Every structure is written in C-alpha cells, then in structure tokens.
PDB file of C-alpha atoms in Angstrom:
ATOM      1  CA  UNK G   1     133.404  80.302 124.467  1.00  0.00           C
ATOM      2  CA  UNK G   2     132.842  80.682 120.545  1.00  0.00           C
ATOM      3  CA  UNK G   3     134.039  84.511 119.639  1.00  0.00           C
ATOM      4  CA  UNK G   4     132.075  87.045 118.573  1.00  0.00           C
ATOM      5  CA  UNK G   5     132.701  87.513 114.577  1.00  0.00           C
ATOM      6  CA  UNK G   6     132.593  90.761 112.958  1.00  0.00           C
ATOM      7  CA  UNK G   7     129.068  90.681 111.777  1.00  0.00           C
ATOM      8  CA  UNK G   8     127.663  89.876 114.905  1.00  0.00           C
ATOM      9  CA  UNK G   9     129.670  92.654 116.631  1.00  0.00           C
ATOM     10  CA  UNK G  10     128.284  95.114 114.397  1.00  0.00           C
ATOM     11  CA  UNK G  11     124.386  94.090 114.366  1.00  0.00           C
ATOM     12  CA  UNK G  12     124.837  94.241 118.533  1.00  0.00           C
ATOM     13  CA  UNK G  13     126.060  97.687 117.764  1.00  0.00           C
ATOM     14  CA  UNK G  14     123.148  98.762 115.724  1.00  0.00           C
ATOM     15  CA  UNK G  15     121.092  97.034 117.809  1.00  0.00           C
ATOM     16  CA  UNK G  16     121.990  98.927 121.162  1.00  0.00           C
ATOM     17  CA  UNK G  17     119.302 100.838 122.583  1.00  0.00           C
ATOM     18  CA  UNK G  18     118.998 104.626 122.070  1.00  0.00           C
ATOM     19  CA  UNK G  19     119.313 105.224 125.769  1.00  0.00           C
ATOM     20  CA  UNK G  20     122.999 104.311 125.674  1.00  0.00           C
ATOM     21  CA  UNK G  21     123.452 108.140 123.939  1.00  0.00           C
ATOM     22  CA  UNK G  22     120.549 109.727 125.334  1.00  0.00           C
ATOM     23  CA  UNK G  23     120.187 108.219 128.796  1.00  0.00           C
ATOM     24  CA  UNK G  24     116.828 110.427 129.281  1.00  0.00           C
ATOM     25  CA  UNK G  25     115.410 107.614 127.338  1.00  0.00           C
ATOM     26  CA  UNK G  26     115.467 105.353 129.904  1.00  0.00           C
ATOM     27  CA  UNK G  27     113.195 107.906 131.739  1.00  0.00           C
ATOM     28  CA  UNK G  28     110.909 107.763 128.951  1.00  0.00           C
ATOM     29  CA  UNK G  29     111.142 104.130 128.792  1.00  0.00           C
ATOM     30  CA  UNK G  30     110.046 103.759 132.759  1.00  0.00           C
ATOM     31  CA  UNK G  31     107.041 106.356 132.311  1.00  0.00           C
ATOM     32  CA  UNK G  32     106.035 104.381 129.128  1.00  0.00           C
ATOM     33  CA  UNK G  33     106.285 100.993 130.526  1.00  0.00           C
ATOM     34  CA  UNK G  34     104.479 102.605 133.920  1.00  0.00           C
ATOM     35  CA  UNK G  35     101.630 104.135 131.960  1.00  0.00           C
ATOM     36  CA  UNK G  36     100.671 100.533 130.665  1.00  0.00           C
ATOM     37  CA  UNK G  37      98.769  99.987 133.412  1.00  0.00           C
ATOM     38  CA  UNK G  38      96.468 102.803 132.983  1.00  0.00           C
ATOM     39  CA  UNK G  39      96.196 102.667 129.150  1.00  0.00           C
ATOM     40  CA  UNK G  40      92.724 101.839 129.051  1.00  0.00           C
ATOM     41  CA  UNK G  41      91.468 104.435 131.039  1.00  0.00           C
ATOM     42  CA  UNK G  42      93.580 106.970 129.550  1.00  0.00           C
ATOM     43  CA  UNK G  43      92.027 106.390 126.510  1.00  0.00           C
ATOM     44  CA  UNK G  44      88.489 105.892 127.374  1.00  0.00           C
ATOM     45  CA  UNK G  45      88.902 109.633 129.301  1.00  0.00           C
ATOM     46  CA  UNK G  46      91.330 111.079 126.049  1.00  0.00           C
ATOM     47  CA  UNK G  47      87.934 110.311 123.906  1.00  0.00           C
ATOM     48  CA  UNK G  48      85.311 110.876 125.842  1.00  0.00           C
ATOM     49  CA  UNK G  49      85.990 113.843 127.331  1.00  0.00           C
ATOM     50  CA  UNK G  50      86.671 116.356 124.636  1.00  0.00           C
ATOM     51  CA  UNK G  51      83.532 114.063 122.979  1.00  0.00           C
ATOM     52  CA  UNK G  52      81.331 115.404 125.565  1.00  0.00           C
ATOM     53  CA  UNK G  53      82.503 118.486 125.346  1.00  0.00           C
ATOM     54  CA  UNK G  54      82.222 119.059 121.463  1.00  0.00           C
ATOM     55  CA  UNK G  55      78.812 117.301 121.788  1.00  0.00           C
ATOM     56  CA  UNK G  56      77.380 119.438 125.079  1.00  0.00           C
ATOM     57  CA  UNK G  57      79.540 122.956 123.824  1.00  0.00           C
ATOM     58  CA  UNK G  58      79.495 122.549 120.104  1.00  0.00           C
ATOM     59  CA  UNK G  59      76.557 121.231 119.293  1.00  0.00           C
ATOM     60  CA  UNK G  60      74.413 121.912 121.841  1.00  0.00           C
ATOM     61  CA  UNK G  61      75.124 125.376 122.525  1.00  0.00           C
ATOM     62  CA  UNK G  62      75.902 126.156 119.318  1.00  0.00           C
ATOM     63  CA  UNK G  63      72.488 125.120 117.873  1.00  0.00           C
ATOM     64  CA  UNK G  64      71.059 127.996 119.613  1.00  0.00           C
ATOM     65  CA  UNK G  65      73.644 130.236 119.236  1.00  0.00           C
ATOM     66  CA  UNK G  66      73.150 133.143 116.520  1.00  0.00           C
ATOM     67  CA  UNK G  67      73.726 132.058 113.476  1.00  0.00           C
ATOM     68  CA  UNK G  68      74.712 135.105 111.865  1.00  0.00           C
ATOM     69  CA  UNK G  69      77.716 135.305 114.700  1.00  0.00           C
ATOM     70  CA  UNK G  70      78.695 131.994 114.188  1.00  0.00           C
ATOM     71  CA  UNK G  71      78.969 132.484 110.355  1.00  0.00           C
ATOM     72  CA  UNK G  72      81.741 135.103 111.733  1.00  0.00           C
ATOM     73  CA  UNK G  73      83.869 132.861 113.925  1.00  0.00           C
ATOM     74  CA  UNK G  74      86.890 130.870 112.008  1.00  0.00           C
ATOM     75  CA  UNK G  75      85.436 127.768 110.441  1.00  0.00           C
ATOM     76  CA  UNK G  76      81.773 129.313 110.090  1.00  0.00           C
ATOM     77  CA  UNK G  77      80.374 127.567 113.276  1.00  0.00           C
ATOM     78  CA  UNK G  78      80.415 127.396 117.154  1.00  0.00           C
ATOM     79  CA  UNK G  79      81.651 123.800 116.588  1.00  0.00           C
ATOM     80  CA  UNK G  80      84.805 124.375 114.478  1.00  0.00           C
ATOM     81  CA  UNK G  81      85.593 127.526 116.300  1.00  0.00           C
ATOM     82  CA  UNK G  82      85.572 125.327 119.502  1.00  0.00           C
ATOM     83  CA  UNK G  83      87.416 122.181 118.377  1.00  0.00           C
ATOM     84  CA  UNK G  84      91.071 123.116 118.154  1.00  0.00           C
ATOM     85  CA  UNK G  85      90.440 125.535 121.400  1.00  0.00           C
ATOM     86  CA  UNK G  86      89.602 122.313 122.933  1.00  0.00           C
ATOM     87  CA  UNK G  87      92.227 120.060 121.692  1.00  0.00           C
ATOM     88  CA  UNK G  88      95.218 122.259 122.522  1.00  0.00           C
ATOM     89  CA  UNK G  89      93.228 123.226 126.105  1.00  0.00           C
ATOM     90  CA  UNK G  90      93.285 119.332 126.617  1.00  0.00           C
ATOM     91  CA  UNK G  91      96.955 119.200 126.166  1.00  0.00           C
ATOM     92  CA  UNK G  92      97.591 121.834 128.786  1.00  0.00           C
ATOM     93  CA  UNK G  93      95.486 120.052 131.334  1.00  0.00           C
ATOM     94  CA  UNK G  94      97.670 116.968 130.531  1.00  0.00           C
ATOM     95  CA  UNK G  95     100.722 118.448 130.930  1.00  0.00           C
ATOM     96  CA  UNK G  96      99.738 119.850 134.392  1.00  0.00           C
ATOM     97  CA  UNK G  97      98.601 116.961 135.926  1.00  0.00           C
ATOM     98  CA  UNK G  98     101.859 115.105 134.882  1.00  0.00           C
ATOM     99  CA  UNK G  99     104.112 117.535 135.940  1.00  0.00           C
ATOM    100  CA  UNK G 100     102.896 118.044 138.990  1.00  0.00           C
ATOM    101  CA  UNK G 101     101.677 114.961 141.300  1.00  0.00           C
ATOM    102  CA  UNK G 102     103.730 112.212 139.546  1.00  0.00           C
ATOM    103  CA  UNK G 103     107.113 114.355 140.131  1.00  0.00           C
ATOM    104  CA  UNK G 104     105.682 115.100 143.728  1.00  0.00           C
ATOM    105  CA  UNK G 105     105.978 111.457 144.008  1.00  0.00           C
ATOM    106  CA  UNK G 106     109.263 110.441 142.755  1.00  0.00           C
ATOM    107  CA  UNK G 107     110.698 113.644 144.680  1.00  0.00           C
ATOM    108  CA  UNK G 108     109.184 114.166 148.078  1.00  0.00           C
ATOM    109  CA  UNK G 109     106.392 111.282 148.475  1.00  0.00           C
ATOM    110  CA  UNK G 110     107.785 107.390 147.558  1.00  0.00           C
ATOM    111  CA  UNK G 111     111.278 109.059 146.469  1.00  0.00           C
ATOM    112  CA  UNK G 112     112.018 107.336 143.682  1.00  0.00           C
ATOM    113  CA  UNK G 113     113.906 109.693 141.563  1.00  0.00           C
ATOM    114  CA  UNK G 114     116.670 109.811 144.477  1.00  0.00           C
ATOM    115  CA  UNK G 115     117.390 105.898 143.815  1.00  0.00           C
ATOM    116  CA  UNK G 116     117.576 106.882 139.678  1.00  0.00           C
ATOM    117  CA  UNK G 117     119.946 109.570 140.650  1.00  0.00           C
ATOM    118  CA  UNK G 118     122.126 106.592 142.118  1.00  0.00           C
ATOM    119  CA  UNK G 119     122.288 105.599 138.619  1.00  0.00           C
ATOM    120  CA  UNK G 120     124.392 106.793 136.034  1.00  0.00           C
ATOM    121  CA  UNK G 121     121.037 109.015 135.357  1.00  0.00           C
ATOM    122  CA  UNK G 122     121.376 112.319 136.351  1.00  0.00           C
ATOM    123  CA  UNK G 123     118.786 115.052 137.232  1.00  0.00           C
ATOM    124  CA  UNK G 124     118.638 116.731 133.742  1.00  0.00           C
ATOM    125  CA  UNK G 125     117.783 113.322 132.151  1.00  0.00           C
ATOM    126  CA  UNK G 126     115.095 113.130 134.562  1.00  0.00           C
ATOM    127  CA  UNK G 127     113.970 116.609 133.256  1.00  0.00           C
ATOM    128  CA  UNK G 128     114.280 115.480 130.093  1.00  0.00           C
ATOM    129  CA  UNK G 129     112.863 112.512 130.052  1.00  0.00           C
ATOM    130  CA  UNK G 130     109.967 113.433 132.062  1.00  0.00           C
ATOM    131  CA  UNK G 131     109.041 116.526 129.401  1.00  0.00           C
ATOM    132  CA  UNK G 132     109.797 113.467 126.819  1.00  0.00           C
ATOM    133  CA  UNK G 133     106.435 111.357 128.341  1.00  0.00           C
ATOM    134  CA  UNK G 134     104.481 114.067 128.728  1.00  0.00           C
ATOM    135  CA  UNK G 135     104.623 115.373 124.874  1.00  0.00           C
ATOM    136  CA  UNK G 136     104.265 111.893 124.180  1.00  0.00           C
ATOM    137  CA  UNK G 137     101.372 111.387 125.711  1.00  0.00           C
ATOM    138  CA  UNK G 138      99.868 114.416 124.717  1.00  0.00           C
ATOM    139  CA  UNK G 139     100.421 113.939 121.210  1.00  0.00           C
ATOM    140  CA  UNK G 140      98.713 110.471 121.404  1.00  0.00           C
ATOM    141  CA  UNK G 141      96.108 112.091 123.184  1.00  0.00           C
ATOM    142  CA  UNK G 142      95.679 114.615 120.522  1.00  0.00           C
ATOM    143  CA  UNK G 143      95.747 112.099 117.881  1.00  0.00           C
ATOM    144  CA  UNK G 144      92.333 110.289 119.833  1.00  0.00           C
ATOM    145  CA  UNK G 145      91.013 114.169 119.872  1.00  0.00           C
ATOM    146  CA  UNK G 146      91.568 114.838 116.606  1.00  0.00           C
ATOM    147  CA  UNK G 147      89.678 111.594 115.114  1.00  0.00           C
ATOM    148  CA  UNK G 148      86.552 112.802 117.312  1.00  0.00           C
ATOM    149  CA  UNK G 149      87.096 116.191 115.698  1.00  0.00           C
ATOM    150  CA  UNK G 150      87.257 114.846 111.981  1.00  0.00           C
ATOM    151  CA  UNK G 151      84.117 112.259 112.997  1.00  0.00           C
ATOM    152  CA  UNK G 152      82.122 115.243 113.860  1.00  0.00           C
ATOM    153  CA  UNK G 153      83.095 117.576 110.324  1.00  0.00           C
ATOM    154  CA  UNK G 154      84.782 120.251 112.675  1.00  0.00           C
ATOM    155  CA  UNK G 155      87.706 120.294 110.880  1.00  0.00           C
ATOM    156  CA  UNK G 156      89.516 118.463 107.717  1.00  0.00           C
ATOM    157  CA  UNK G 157      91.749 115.680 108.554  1.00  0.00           C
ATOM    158  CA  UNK G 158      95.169 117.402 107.719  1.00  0.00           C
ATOM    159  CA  UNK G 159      94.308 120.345 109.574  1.00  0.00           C
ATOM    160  CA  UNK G 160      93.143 118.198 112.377  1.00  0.00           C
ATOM    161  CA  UNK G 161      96.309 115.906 112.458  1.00  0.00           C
ATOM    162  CA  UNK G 162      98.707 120.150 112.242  1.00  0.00           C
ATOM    163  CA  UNK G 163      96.825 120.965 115.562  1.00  0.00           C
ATOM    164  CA  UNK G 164      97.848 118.095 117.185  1.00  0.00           C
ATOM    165  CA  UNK G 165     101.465 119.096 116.589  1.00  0.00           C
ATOM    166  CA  UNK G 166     100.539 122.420 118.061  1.00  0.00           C
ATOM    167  CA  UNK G 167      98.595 120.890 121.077  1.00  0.00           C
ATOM    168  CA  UNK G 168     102.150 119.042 121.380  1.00  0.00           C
ATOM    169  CA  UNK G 169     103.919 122.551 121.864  1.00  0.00           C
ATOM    170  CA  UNK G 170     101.264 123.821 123.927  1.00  0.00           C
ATOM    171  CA  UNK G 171     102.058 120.499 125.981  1.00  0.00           C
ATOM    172  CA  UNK G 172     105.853 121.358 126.839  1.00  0.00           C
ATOM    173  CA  UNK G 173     105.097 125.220 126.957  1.00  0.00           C
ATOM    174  CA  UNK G 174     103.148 124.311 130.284  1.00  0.00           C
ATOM    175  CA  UNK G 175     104.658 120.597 131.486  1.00  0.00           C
ATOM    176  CA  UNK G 176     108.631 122.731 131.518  1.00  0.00           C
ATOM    177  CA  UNK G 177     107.955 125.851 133.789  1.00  0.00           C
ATOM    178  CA  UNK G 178     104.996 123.504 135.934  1.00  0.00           C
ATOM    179  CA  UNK G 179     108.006 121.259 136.646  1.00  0.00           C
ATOM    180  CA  UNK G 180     110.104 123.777 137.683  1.00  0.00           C
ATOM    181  CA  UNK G 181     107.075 125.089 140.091  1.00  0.00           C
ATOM    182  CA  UNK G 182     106.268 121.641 141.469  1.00  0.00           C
ATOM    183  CA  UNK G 183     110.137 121.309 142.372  1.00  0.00           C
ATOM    184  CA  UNK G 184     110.751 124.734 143.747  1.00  0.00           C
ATOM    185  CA  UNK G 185     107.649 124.104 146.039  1.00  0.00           C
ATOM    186  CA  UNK G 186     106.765 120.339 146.763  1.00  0.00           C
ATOM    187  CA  UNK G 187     103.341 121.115 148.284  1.00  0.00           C
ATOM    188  CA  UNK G 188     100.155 119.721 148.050  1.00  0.00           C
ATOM    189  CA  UNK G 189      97.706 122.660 148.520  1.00  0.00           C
ATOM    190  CA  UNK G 190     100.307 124.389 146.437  1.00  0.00           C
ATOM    191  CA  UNK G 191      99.868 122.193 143.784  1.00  0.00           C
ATOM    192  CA  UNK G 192      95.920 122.333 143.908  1.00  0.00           C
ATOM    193  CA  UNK G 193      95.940 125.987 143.831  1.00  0.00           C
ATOM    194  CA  UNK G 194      97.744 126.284 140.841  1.00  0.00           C
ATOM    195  CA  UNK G 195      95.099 123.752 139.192  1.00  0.00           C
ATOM    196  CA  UNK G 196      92.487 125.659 140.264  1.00  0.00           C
ATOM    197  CA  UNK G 197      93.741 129.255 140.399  1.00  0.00           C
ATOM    198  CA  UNK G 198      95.704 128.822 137.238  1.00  0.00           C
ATOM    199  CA  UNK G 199      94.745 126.204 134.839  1.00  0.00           C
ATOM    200  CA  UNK G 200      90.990 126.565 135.632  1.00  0.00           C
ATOM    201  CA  UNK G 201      90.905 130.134 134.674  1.00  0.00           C
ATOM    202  CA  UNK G 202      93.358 129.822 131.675  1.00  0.00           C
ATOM    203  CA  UNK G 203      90.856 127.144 130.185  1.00  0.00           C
ATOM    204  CA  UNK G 204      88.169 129.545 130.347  1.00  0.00           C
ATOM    205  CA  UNK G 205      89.379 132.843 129.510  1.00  0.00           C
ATOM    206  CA  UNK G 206      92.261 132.132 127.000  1.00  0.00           C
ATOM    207  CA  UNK G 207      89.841 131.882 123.839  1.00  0.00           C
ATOM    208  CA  UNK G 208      89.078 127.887 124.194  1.00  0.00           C
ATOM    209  CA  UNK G 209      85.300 129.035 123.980  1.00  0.00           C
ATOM    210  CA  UNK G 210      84.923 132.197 122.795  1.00  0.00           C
ATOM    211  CA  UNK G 211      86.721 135.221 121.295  1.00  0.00           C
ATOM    212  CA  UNK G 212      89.181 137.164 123.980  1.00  0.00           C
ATOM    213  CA  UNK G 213      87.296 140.040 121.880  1.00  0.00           C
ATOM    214  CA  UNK G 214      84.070 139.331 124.232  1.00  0.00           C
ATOM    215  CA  UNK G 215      86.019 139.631 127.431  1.00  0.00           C
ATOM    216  CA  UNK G 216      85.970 143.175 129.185  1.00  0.00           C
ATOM    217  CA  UNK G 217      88.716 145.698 127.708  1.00  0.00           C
ATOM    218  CA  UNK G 218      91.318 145.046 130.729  1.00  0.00           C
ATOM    219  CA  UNK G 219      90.813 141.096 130.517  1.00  0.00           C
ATOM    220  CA  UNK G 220      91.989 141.380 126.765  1.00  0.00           C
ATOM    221  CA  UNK G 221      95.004 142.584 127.739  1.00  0.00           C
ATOM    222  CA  UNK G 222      95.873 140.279 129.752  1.00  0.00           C
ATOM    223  CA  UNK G 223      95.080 137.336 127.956  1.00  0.00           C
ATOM    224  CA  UNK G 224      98.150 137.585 125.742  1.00  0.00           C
ATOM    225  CA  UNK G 225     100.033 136.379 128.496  1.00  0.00           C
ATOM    226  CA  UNK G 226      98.245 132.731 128.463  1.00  0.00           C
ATOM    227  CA  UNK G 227     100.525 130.491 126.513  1.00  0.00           C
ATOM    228  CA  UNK G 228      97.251 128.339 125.564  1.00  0.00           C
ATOM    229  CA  UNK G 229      95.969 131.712 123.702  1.00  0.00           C
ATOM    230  CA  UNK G 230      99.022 131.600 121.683  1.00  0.00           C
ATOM    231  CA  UNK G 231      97.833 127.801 121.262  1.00  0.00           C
ATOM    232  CA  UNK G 232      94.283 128.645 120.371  1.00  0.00           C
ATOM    233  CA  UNK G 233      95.571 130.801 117.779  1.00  0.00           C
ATOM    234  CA  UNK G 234      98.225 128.906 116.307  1.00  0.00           C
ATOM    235  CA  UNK G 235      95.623 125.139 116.425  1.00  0.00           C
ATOM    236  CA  UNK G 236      93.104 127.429 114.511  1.00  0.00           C
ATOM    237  CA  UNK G 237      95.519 128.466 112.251  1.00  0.00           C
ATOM    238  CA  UNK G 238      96.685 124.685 111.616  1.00  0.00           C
ATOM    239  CA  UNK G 239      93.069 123.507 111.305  1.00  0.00           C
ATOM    240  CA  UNK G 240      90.883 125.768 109.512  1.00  0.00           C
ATOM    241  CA  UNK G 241      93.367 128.558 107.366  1.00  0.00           C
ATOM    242  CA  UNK G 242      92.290 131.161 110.587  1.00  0.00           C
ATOM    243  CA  UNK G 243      94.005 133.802 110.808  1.00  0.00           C
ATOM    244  CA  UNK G 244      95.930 135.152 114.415  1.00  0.00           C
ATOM    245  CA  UNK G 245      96.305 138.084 116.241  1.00  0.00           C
ATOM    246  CA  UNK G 246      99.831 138.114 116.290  1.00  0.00           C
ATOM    247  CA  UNK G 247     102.297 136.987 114.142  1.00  0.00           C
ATOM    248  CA  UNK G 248     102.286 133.057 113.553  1.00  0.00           C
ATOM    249  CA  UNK G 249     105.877 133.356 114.235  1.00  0.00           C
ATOM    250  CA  UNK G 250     105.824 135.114 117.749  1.00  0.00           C
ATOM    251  CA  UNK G 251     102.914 132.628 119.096  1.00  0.00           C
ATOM    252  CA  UNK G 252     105.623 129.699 118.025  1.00  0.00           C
ATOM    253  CA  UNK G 253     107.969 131.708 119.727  1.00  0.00           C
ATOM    254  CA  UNK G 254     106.753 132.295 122.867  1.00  0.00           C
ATOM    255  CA  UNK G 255     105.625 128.774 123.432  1.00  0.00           C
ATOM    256  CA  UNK G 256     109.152 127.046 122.325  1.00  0.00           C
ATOM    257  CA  UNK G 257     110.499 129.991 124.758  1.00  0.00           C
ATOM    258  CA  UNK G 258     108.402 128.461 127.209  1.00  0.00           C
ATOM    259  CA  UNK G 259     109.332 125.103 126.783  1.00  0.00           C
ATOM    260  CA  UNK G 260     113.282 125.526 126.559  1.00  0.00           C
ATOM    261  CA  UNK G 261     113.215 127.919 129.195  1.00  0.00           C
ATOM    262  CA  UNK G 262     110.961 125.885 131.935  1.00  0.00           C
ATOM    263  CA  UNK G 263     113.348 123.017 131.398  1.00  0.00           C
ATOM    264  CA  UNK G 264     116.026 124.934 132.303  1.00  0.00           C
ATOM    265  CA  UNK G 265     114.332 126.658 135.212  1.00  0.00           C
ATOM    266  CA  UNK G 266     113.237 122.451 136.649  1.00  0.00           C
ATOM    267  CA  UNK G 267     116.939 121.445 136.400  1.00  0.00           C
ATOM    268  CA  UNK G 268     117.903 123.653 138.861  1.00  0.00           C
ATOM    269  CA  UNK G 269     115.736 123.026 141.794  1.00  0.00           C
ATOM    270  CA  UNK G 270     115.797 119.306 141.020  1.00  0.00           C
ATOM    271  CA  UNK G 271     119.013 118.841 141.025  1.00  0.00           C
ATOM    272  CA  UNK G 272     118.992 120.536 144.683  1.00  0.00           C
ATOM    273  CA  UNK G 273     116.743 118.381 145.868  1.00  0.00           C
ATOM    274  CA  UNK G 274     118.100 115.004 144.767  1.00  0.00           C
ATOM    275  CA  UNK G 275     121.939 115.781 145.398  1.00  0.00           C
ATOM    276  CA  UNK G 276     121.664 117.687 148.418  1.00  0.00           C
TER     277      UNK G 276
END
C-alpha cells in the first residue's frame, strides 16, 4: 500500500464534509437529497401560488378598490401592500406543513428517526437539522416569490430579495415551537386542527391582506401576538421603506425568540420519544 504523503493528508482534511463538526448536517443532507424527488412540483406550487394570489388579490381586487385608500397603504397600492404580506404568509404555511406531518412520520408513523438515533446522531441534531431544511426551503421558496413580486412592479428587487430574509425568520419563528407541538402530541386530528384553527386564521387576520387597523377594536389587540404580524411588518419594512408599529427591533426580537426558544421546547419531547 503506497502511503499517504503530507499533501494528500491535508486536502482529505479540507475536503471532509461539514457534517463531521456539525452532525445536524447530515439531517439536512437526507431532507435535501429526499426533497429531490418532489422538486418539480415544489416549484411549480412555490410560483404559482402566490402568482395567483397577487394576480386574483392584487390586481384584481385592487383594481376596484378605492383608489384614494390605496394611495394610503405602504407602497401606494393594494398590490405592493399585499406582496410581502404574502411572501412571509407563504413561509409560515411552509414551515407548518414540514414540521408537522414529515416529523409525524419519522417519529410515530414509518419510525425512521428511531434508526438515526442508532447513529452517532442524536435527537438535537435531528432538531437541528430538521429547522435547517425547513429555512432552507423557505428561503428558496421566497427567492421564486420574490421574482414574481419584482415581475409584477410590487416591489424593487433589493427590497424584494430583504423580505425574503425576513420570510426566512418568519419560517423558524413557526417550524421551532410547531415541532415541539407535533412531538408533544403525535396526532393526526391534532395536527389538522392546528392547520385549520391556527394557521388558517393567522393568514387572514395577521395583516397579510389588510391593515389590523380594519379589524374590530378587541381583534387588534390580539393580533400582536401573531408572529407573522411581526413578519408583515418587518417584510414591508424590508421591501418598500414602510414603517412598523413597533419597534423594528422588538418584531426581530420576538421572532428570533421564537425560533431559539421552539427549538429548545422540540428537543425535549423528542428526545423522550426516541430514547425512551
């Protein structure tokens, strides 16, 4: 056998894969490599549906909207005011969906994630790498989003491409604590009723398509506690100079709270689950 020389020893070291000091990589790596089979129609349904909705929403109801109050809503029309609502409400619906059913699976239903455990992987790099895909995704997602946004003049390009990096946030603020739901519960009709209780209602009333200002007095109150408000305010910010209700800082805030503090929450019940 020829030996190794130095040179060669050192370009093997360069050369060996991230995972090997951040083994939630290799979680990332499996989601990645898993998603390539649905590439295609993840893209087709990242463009076309915030398309139809800027299209039916923007356009369409905005055309016969009054002008007058949509010369008052940031960006001057129903169509900018909607975009980044949109893009950053897209993101949350992403990070739902993956946080709840494909976990169900690789906990309760097919059991995967007890075989990674086997591994040298343990359940915090599953956390980790799981939260890893899903801002991933969503900020390729938002990427598609915010082409169909500059396409349609809703918004310049830079201040398209900053909401995406808050429609990234917005991602984790809801993919972290979701995680630690789906875990604590592993139920189906659990899982449904937070998409339909929860999400549903959060896209609507949490300023994705109109000001919380039109809601009745006691729904504005409430709507603070929506992470995707903070989102809606801090994407409008990014894209079109808007100014927000709060304090840019204390929307960032409560989102990265979110984020850090669902992952933490997931850990817990995961572990349980796979080391019982």
């Amino acid at each position: 056998m020829t030996p190794r020389t130095s040179s060669e020893t050192s370009t093997r070291d360069r050369a060996a894969p991230l995972s090997a000091g951040f083994p939630a990589v290799r979680v990332l790596e499996a989601r990645l490599l898993a998603a390539r089979r649905t590439l295609r129609s993840a893209v087709t349904s990242a463009l076309l549906n915030p398309l139809l909705y800027l299209l039916a929403m923007g356009l369409g109801i905005g055309a016969v909207a009054d002008p007058s109050a949509a010369a008052d809503l940031p960006g001057g029309s129903y169509l900018a005011f909607l975009a980044p609502g949109l893009l950053v409400a897209s993101a949350m619906q992403l990070a739902a969906s993956e946080s709840l059913w494909p976990l169900m699976v690789g906990l309760e239903w097919n059991r995967t994630y007890h075989a990674v455990v086997a591994t040298p992987l343990r359940p915090v790099d599953l956390v980790l790498g799981n939260l890893a895909f899903v801002l991933v995704r969503a900020a390729l997602a938002g990427m598609l989003i915010a082409l169909v946004i500059v396409v349609l003049g809703a918004a310049p390009i830079g201040g398209a491409l900053a909401a995406v990096g808050v429609a990234v946030l917005v991602a984790g603020a809801f993919a972290a604590p979701i995680a630690a739901f789906t875990a604590k519960v592993r139920s189906h009709p659990a899982m449904t009723a937070l998409m339909r209780f929860g999400i549903v209602p959060l896209f609507l009333f949490s300023g994705t398509f109109f000001p919380i200002e039109n809601l009745p007095a006691p729904l504005q109150a409430v709507a603070p506690v929506s992470p995707l408000w903070h989102g809606a305010e801090l994407a409008r910010l990014a894209a079109l100079g808007a100014p927000t209700a709060w304090h840019p800082g204390a929307h960032t805030g409560i989102l990265v709270g979110l984020l850090v503090g669902g992952a933490v929450l997931a850990e817990r019940p995961i572990r349980a689950v796979l080391c019982r």
